[in-house]
GROMACS .gro file of C-alpha atoms in nm:
model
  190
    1UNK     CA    1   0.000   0.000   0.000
    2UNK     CA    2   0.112   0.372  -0.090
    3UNK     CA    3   0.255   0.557   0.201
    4UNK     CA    4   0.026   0.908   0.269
    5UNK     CA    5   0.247   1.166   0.348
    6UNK     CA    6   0.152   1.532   0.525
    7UNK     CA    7   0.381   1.759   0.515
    8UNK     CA    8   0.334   2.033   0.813
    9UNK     CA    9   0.503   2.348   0.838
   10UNK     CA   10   0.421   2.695   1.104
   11UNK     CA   11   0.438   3.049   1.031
   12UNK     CA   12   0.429   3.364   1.235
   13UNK     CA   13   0.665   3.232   1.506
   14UNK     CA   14   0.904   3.545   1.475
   15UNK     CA   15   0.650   3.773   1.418
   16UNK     CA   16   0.574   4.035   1.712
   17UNK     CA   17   0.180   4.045   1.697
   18UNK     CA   18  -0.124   3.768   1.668
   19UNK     CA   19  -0.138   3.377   1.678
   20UNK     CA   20   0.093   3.154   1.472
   21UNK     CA   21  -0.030   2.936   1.241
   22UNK     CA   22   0.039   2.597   1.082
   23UNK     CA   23  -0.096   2.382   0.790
   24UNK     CA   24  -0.092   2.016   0.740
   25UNK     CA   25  -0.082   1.935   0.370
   26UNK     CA   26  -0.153   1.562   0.196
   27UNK     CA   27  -0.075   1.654  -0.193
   28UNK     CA   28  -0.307   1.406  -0.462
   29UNK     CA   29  -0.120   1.250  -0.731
   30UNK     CA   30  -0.203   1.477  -0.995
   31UNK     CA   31  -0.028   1.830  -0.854
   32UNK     CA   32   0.285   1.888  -0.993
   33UNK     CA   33   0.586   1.877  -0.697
   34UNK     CA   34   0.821   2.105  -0.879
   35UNK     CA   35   0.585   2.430  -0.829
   36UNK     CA   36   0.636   2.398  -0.445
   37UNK     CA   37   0.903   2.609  -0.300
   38UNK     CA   38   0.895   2.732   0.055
   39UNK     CA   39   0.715   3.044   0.102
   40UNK     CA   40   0.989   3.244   0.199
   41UNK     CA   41   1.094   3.235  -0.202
   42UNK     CA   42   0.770   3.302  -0.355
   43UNK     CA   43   0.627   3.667  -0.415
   44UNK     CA   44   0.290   3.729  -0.254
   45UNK     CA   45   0.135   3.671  -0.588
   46UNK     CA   46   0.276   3.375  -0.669
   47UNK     CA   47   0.186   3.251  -0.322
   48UNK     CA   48  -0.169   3.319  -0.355
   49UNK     CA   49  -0.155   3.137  -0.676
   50UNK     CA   50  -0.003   2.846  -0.562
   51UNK     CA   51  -0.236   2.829  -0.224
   52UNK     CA   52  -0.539   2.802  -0.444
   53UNK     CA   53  -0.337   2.488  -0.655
   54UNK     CA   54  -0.253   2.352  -0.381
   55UNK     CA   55  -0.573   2.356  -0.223
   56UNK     CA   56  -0.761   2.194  -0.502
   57UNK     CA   57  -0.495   1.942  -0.504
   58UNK     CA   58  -0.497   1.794  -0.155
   59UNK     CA   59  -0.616   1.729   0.147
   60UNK     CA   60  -0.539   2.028   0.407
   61UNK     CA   61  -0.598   2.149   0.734
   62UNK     CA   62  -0.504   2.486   0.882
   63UNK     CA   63  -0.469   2.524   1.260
   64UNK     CA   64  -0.352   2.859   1.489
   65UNK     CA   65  -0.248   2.911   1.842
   66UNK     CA   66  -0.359   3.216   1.957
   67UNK     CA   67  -0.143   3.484   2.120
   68UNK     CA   68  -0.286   3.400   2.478
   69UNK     CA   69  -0.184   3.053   2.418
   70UNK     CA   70   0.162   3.207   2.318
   71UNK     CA   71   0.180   3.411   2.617
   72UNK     CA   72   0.084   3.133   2.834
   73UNK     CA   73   0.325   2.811   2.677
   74UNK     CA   74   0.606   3.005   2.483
   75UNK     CA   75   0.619   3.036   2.120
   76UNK     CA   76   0.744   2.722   2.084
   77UNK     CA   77   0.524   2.505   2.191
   78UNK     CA   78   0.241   2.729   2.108
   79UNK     CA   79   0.389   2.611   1.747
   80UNK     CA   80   0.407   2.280   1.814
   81UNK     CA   81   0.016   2.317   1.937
   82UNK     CA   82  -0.098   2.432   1.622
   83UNK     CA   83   0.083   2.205   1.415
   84UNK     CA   84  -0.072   1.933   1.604
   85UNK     CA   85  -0.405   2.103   1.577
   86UNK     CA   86  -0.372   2.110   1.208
   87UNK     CA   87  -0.237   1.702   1.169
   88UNK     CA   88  -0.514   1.589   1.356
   89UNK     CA   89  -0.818   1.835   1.130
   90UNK     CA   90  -0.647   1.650   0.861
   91UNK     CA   91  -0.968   1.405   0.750
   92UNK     CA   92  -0.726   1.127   0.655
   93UNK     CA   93  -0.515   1.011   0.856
   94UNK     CA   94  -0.132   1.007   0.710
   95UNK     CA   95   0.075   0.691   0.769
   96UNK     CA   96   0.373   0.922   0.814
   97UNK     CA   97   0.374   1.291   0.893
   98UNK     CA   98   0.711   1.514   0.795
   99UNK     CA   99   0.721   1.788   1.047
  100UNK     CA  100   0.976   2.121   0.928
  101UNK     CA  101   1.246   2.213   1.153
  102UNK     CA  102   1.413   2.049   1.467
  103UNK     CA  103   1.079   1.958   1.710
  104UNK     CA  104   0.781   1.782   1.686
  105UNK     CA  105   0.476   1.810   1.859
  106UNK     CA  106   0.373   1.485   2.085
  107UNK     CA  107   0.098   1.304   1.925
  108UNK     CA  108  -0.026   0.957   1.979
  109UNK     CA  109  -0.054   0.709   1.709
  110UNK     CA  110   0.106   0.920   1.479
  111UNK     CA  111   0.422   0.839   1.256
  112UNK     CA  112   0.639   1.189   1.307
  113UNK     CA  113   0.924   1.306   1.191
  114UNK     CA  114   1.146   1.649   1.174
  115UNK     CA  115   1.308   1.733   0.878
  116UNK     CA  116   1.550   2.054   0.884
  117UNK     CA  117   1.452   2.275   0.616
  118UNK     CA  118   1.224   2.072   0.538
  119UNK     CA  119   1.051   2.373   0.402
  120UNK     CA  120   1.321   2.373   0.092
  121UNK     CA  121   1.329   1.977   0.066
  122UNK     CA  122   0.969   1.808   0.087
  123UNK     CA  123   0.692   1.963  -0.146
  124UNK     CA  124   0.426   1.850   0.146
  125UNK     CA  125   0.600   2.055   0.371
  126UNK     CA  126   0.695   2.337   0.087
  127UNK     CA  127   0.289   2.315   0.045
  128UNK     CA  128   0.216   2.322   0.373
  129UNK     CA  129   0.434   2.656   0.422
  130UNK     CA  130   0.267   2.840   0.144
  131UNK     CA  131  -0.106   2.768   0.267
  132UNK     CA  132  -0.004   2.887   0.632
  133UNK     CA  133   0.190   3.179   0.532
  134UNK     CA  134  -0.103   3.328   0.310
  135UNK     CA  135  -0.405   3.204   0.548
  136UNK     CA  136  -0.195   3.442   0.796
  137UNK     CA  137  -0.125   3.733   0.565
  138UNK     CA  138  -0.500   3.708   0.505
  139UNK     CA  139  -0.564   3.784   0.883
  140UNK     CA  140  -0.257   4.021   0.950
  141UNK     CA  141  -0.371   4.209   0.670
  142UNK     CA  142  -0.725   4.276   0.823
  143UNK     CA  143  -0.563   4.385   1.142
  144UNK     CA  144  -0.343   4.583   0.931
  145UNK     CA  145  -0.634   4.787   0.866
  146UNK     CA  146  -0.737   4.927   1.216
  147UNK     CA  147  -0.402   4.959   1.300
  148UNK     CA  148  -0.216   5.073   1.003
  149UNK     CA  149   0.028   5.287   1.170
  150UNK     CA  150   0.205   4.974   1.234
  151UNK     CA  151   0.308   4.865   0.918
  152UNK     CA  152   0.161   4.533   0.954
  153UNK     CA  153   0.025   4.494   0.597
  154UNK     CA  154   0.412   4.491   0.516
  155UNK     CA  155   0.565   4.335   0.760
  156UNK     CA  156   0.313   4.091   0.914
  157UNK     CA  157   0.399   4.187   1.222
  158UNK     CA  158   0.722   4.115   1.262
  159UNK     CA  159   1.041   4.340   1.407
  160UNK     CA  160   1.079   4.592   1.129
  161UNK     CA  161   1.264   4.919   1.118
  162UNK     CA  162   0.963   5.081   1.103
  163UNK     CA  163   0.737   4.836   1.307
  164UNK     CA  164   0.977   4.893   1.612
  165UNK     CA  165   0.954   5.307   1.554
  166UNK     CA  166   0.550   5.302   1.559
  167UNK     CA  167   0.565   5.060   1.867
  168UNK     CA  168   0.771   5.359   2.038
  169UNK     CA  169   0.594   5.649   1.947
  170UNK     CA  170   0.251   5.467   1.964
  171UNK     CA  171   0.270   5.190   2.241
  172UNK     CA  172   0.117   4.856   2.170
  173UNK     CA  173  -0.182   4.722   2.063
  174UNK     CA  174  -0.393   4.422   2.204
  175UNK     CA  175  -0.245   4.228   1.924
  176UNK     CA  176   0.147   4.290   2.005
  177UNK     CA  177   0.324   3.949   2.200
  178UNK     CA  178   0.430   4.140   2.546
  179UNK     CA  179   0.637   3.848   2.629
  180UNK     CA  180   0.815   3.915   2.287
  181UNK     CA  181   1.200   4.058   2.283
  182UNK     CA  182   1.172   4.402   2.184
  183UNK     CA  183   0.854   4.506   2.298
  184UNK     CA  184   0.911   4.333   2.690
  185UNK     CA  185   1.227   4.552   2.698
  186UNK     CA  186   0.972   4.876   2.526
  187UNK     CA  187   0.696   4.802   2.859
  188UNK     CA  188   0.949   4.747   3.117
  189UNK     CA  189   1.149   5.065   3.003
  190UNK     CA  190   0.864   5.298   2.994
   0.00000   0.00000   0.00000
């Protein structure tokens, strides 16, 4: 019998504001592997584009941890909640589940396993990177909106030049990580 592979990748863990979110991705036999590139080397455009593919081409799940959860467990593990979130929405259940970076989240009856850039090397985890990055650009973009003195529309939230200037001249919002390196050092210095 065919092995069923999900690839599951997070995004958002730098970033300074909102939950982190993570995708589990089970690619059909029909989508072609060599569009898949990790998200970080796609243009916006081409990453909507390829979500949408990808999409109709599999079987996915998209999870979050929200930023109480990050405040309360770490971003870390707040990552590793979401990816397990998203593996276990998945409606089929993979016989082996390739996980990007150097943890993985503790799941019973479950086949895991890391892979380091896993994000450049497996196109289920390349897919699953591109459907998490845009699902949170969709939301970060939103927020962007309300509070667009922040940037976030261009740098979804994470520790920009100009991010880190609007933080000091306008505080934070109820969206900023206060646990976060710079702005814990902004609140305990002002």
């Amino acid at each position: 019998m065919k092995e069923i592979i999900a690839g599951v990748d997070e995004v958002g863990r730098g970033s300074l504001i909102g939950p982190v979110y993570a995708a589990a991705v089970i690619l059909n036999n029909k989508i072609d592997k060599k569009k898949l590139k990790d998200s970080k080397k796609l243009t916006k455009k081409n990453r909507k584009m390829l979500e949408k593919y990808i999409k109709k081409n599999s079987r996915w799940a998209i999870a979050s941890a929200s930023l109480d959860e990050i405040e309360k467990l770490n971003i870390l593990n707040a990552s590793l909640l979401a990816m397990k979130r998203a593996i276990k929405k998945l409606k089929h259940k993979p016989s082996l589940v390739l996980i990007d970076g150097n943890k993985i989240p503790k799941i019973k009856n479950y086949r895991l396993k890391n892979v380091i850039k896993g994000d450049q090397k497996i196109p289920e985890i390349s897919a699953a990177s591109i459907i998490a990055k845009v699902s949170r650009d969709r939301l970060i973009s939103r927020m962007s909106k309300k509070f667009n003195v922040y940037y976030w529309d261009k740098n979804a939230g994470y520790g920009t030049k100009d991010h880190i200037l609007a933080i000091k001249k306008f505080g934070i919002t109820k969206h900023h990580r206060k646990t976060f390196q710079p702005i814990h050092n902004i609140l305990s210095h002002s």
